[in-house]
PDB file of C-alpha atoms in Angstrom:
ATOM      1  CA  UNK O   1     109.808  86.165 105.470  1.00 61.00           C
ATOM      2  CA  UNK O   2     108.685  82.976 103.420  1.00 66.00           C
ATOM      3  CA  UNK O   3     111.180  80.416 103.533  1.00 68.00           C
ATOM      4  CA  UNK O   4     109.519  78.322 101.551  1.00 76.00           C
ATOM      5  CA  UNK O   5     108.695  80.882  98.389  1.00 81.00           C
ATOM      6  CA  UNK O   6     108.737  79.865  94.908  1.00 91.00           C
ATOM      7  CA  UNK O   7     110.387  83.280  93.100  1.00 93.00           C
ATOM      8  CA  UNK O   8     108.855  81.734  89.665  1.00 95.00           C
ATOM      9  CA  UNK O   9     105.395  81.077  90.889  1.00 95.00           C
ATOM     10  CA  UNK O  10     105.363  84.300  92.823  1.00 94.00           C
ATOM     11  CA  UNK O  11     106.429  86.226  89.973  1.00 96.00           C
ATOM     12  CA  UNK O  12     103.608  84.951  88.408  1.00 96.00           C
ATOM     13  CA  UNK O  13     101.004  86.114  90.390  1.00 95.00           C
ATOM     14  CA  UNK O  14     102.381  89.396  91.187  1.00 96.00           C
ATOM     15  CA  UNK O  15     102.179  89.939  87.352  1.00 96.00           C
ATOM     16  CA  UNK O  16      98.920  88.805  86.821  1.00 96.00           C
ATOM     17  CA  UNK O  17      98.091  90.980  89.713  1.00 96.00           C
ATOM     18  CA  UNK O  18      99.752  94.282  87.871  1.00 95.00           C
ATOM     19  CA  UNK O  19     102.832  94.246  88.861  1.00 96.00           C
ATOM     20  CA  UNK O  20     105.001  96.627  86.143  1.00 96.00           C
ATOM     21  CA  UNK O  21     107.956  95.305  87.600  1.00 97.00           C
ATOM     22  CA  UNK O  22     109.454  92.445  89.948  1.00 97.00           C
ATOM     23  CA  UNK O  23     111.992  92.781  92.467  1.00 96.00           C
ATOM     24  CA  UNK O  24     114.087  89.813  93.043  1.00 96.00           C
ATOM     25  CA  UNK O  25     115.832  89.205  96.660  1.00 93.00           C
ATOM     26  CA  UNK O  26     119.362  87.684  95.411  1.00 94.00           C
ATOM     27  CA  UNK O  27     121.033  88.385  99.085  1.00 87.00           C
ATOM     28  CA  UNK O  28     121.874  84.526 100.669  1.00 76.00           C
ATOM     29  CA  UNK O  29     123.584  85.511 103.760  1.00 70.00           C
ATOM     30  CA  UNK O  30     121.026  87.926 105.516  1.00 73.00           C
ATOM     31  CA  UNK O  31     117.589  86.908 102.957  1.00 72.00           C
ATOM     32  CA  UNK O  32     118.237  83.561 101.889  1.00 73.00           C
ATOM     33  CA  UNK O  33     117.788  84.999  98.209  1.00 80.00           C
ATOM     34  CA  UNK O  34     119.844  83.644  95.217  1.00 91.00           C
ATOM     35  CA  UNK O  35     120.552  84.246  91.760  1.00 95.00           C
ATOM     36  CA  UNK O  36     118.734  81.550  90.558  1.00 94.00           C
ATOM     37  CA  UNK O  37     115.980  83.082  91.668  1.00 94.00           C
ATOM     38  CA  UNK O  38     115.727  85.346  88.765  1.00 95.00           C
ATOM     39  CA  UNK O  39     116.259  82.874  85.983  1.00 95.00           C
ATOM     40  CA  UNK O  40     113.131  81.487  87.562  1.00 96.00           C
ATOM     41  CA  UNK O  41     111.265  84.555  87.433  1.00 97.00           C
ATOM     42  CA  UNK O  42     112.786  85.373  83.968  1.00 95.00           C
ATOM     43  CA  UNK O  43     111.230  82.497  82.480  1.00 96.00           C
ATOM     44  CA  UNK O  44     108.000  82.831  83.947  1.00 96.00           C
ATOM     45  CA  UNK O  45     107.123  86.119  83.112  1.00 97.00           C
ATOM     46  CA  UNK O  46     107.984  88.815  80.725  1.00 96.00           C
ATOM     47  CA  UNK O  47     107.556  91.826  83.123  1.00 97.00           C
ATOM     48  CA  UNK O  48     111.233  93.548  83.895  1.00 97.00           C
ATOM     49  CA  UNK O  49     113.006  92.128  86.979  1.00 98.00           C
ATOM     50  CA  UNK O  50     114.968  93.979  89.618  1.00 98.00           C
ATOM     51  CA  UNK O  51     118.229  92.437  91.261  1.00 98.00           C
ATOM     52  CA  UNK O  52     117.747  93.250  94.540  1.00 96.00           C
ATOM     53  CA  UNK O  53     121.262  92.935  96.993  1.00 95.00           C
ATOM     54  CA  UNK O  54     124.328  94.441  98.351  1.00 95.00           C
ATOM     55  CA  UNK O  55     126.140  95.624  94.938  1.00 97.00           C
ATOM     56  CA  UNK O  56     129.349  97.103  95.658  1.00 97.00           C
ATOM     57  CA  UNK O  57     131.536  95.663  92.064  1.00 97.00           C
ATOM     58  CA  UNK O  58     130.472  95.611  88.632  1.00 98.00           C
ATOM     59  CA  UNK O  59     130.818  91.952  88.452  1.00 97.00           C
ATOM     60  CA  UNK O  60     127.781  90.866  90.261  1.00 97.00           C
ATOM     61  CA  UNK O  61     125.686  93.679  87.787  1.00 98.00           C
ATOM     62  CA  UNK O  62     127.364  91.152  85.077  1.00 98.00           C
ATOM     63  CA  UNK O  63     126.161  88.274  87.372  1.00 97.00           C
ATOM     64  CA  UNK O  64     122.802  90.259  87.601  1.00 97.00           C
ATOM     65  CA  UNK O  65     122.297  90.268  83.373  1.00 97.00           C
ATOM     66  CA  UNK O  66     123.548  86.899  82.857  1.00 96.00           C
ATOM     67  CA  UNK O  67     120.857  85.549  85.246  1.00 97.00           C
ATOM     68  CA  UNK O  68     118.017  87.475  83.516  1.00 96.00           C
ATOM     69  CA  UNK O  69     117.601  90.874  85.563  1.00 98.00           C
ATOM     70  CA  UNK O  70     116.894  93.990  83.552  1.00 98.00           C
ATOM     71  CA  UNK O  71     117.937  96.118  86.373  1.00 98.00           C
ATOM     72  CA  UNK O  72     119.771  96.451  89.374  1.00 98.00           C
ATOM     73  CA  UNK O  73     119.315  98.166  92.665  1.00 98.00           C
ATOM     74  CA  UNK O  74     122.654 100.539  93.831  1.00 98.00           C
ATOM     75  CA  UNK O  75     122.273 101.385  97.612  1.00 97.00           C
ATOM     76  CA  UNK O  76     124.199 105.056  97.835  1.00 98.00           C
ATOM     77  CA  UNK O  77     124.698 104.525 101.337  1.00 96.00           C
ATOM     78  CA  UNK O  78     126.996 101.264 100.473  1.00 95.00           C
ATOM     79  CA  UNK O  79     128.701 102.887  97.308  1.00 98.00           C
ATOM     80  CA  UNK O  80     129.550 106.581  98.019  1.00 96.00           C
ATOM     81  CA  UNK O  81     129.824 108.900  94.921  1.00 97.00           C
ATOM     82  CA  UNK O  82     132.602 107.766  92.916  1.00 98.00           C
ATOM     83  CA  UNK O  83     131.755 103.626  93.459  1.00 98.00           C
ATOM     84  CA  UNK O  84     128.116 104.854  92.543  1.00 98.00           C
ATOM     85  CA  UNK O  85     129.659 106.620  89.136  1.00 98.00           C
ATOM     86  CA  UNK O  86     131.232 103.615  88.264  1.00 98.00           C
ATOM     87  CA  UNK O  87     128.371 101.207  89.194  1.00 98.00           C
ATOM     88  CA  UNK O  88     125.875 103.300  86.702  1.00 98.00           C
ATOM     89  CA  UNK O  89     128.815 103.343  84.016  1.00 98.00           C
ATOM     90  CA  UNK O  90     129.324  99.910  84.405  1.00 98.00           C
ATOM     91  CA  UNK O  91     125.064  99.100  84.425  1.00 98.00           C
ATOM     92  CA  UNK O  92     124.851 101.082  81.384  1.00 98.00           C
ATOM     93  CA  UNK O  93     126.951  99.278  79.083  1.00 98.00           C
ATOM     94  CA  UNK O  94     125.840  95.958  80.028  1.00 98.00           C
ATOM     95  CA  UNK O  95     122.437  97.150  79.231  1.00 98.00           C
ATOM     96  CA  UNK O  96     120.825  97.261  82.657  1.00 98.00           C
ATOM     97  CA  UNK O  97     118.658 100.011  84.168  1.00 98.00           C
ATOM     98  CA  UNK O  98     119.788 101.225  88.015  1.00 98.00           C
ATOM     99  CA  UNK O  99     117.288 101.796  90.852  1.00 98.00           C
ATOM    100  CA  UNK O 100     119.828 104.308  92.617  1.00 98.00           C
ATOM    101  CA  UNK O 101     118.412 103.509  96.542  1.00 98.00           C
ATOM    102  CA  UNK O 102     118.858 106.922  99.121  1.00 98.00           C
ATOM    103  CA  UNK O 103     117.794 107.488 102.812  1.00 96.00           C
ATOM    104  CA  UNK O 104     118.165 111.301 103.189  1.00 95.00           C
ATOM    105  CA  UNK O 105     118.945 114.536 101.303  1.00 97.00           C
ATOM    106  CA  UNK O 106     122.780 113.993 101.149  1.00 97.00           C
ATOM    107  CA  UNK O 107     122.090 110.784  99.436  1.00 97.00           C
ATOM    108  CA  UNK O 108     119.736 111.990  97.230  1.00 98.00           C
ATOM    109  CA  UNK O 109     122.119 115.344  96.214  1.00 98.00           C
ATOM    110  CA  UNK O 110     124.891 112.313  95.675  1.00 98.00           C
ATOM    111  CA  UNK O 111     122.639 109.999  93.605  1.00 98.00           C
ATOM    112  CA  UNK O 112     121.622 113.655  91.418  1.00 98.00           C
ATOM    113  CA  UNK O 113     125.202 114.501  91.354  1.00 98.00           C
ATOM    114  CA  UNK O 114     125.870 110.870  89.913  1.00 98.00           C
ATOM    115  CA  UNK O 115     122.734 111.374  86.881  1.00 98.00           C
ATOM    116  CA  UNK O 116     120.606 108.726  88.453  1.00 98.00           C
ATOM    117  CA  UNK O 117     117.878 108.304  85.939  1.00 98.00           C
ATOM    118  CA  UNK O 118     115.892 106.446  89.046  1.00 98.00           C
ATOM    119  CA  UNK O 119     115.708 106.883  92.615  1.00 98.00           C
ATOM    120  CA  UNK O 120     114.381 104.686  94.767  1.00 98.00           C
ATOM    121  CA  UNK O 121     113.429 106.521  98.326  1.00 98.00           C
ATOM    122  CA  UNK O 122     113.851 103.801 101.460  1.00 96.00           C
ATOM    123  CA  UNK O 123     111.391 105.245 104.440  1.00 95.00           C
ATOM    124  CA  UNK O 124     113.538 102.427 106.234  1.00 91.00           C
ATOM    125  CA  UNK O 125     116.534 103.617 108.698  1.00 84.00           C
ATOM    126  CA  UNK O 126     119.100 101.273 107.485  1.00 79.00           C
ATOM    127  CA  UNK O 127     120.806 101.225 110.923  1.00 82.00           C
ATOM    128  CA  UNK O 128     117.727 101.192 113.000  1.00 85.00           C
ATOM    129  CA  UNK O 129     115.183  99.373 110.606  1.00 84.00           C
ATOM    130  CA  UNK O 130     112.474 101.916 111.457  1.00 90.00           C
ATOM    131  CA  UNK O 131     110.468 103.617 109.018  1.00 91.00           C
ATOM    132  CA  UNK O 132     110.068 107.066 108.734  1.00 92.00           C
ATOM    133  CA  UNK O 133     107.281 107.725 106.307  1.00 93.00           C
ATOM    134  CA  UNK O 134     107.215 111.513 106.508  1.00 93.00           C
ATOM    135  CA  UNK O 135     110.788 111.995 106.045  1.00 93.00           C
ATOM    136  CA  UNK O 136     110.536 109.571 102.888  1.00 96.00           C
ATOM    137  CA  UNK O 137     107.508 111.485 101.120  1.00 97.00           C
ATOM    138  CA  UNK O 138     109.824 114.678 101.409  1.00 97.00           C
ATOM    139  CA  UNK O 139     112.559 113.606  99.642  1.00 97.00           C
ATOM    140  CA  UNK O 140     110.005 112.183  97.165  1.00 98.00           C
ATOM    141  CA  UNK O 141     108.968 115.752  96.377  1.00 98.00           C
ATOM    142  CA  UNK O 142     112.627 117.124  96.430  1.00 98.00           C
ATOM    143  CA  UNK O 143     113.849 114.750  93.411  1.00 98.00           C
ATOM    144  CA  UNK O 144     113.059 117.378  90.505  1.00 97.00           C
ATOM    145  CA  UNK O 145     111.275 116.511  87.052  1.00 96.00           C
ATOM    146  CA  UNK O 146     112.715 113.979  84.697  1.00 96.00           C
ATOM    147  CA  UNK O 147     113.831 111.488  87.210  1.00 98.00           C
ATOM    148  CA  UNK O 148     111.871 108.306  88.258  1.00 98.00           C
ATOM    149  CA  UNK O 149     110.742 108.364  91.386  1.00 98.00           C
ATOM    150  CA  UNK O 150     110.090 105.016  93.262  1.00 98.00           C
ATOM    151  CA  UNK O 151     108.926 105.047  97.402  1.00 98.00           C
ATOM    152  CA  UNK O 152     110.268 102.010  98.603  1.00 97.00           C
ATOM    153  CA  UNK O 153     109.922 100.316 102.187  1.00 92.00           C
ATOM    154  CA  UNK O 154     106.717 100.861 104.833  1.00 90.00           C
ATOM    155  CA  UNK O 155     103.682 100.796 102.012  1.00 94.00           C
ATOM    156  CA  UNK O 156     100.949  98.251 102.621  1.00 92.00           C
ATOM    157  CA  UNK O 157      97.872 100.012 102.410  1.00 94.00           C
ATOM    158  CA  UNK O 158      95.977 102.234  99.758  1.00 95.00           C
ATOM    159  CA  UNK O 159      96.379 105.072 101.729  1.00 95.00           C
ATOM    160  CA  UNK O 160      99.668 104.168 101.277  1.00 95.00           C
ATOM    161  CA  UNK O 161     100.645 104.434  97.989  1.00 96.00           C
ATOM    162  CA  UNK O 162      97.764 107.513  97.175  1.00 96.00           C
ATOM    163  CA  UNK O 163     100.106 109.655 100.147  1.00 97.00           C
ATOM    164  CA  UNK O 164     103.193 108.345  97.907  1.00 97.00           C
ATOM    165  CA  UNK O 165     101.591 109.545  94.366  1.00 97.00           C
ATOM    166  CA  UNK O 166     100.553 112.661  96.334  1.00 97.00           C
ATOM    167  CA  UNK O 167     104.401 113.411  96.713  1.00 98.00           C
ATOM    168  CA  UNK O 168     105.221 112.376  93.405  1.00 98.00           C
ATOM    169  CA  UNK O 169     106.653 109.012  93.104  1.00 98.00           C
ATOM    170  CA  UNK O 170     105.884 106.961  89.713  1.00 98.00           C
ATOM    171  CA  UNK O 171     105.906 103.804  91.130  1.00 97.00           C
ATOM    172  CA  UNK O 172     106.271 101.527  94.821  1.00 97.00           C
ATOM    173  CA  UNK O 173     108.680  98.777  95.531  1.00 96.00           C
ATOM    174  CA  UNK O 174     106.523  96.727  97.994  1.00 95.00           C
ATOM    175  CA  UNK O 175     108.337  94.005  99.772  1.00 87.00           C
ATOM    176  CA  UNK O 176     107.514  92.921 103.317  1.00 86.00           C
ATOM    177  CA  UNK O 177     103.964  93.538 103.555  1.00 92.00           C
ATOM    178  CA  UNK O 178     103.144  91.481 100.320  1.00 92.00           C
ATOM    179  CA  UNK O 179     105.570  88.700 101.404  1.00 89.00           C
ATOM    180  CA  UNK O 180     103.541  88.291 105.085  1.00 90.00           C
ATOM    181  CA  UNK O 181     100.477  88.065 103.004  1.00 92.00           C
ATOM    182  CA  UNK O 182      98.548  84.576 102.494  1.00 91.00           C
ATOM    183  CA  UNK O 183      98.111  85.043  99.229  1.00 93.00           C
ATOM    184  CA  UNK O 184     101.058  87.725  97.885  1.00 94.00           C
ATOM    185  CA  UNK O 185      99.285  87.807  94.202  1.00 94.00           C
ATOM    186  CA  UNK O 186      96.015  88.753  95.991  1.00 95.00           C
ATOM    187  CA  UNK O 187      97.347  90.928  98.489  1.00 95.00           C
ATOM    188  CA  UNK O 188      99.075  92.958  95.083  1.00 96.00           C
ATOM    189  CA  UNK O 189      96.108  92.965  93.204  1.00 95.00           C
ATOM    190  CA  UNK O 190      93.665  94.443  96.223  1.00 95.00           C
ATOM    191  CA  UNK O 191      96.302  96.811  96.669  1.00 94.00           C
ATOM    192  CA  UNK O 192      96.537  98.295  92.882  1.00 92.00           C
ATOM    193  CA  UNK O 193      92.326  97.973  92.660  1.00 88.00           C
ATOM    194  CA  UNK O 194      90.379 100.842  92.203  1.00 52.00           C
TER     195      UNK O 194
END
């Protein structure tokens, strides 16, 4: 989305912006991420920061804390229940926290089977790429009490994130529509004011 993207300097706005967290694109093949990418944002800003790829083997969540990430996103569609137990196991003791990433209710019963502490709901159809907002904000409202709940994936407006509070969710991971932005920091910052 912005070839050209300087993780650090970004970082840096979206936390002067408000940002409580920042999610770090580490994919190369299909994103042109990379790891390095987080030791830039780790030492420009002290807000956590999310590895964001295809994790299917405790190694790269060792890869993910030795380049600075606090936590690390697990995809339950990639993993399945028993990789997924092993993934948080392994997360745990390394001292990282696990965005556990669903796309319907079977995911989210696995990733509540598995003690996710955070879910992450994707309103995109990994298969299809189209988001399904509706269908998101439900299984926002079916994760019970004491879990995190993060909406992830078609939020770029206000309206937006109020209709994601409204079904519960503690927080947004915004990607795309900040990235198209002209100015990502601003576009964060008009976004979280008032």
């Amino acid at each position: 989305l912005r070839p050209d993207a300087d993780a650090g300097d970004l970082a840096q706005r979206y936390a002067r912006a408000g940002a409580a967290a920042i999610s770090v694109l580490t994919d190369g093949p299909d994103f042109g991420g990379k790891l390095s990418d987080l030791a830039a944002v780790r030492a420009r800003v002290g807000v956590p920061a999310l590895r964001k790829d295809f994790l299917i083997h405790p190694i790269q969540l060792e890869e993910a804390r030795g380049w600075g990430a606090d936590a690390a996103l697990l995809i339950v569609a990639m993993l399945g229940e028993a990789r997924l137990r092993d993934m948080l196991r392994a997360a745990e003791q390394l001292g990282l926290e696990a965005l556990v990433e669903v796309h319907d209710a079977d995911e989210l019963r696995v990733a509540l089977r598995a003690e996710a502490r955070i879910i992450g709901v994707n309103a995109r159809d990994l298969k299809t790429l189209q988001i399904n907002s509706e269908g998101a904000l439900g299984l926002i409202r079916a994760i019970p009490d004491g879990v995190l709940r993060v909406a992830e994936s078609g939020l770029s407006s206000k309206d937006d994130l109020r209709r994601a509070a409204d079904a519960g969710a503690d927080a947004a991971l915004i990607g795309t529509a900040l990235m198209r932005a002209p100015d990502p920091g601003a576009a964060l910052a008009a976004l979280l004011g008032g």
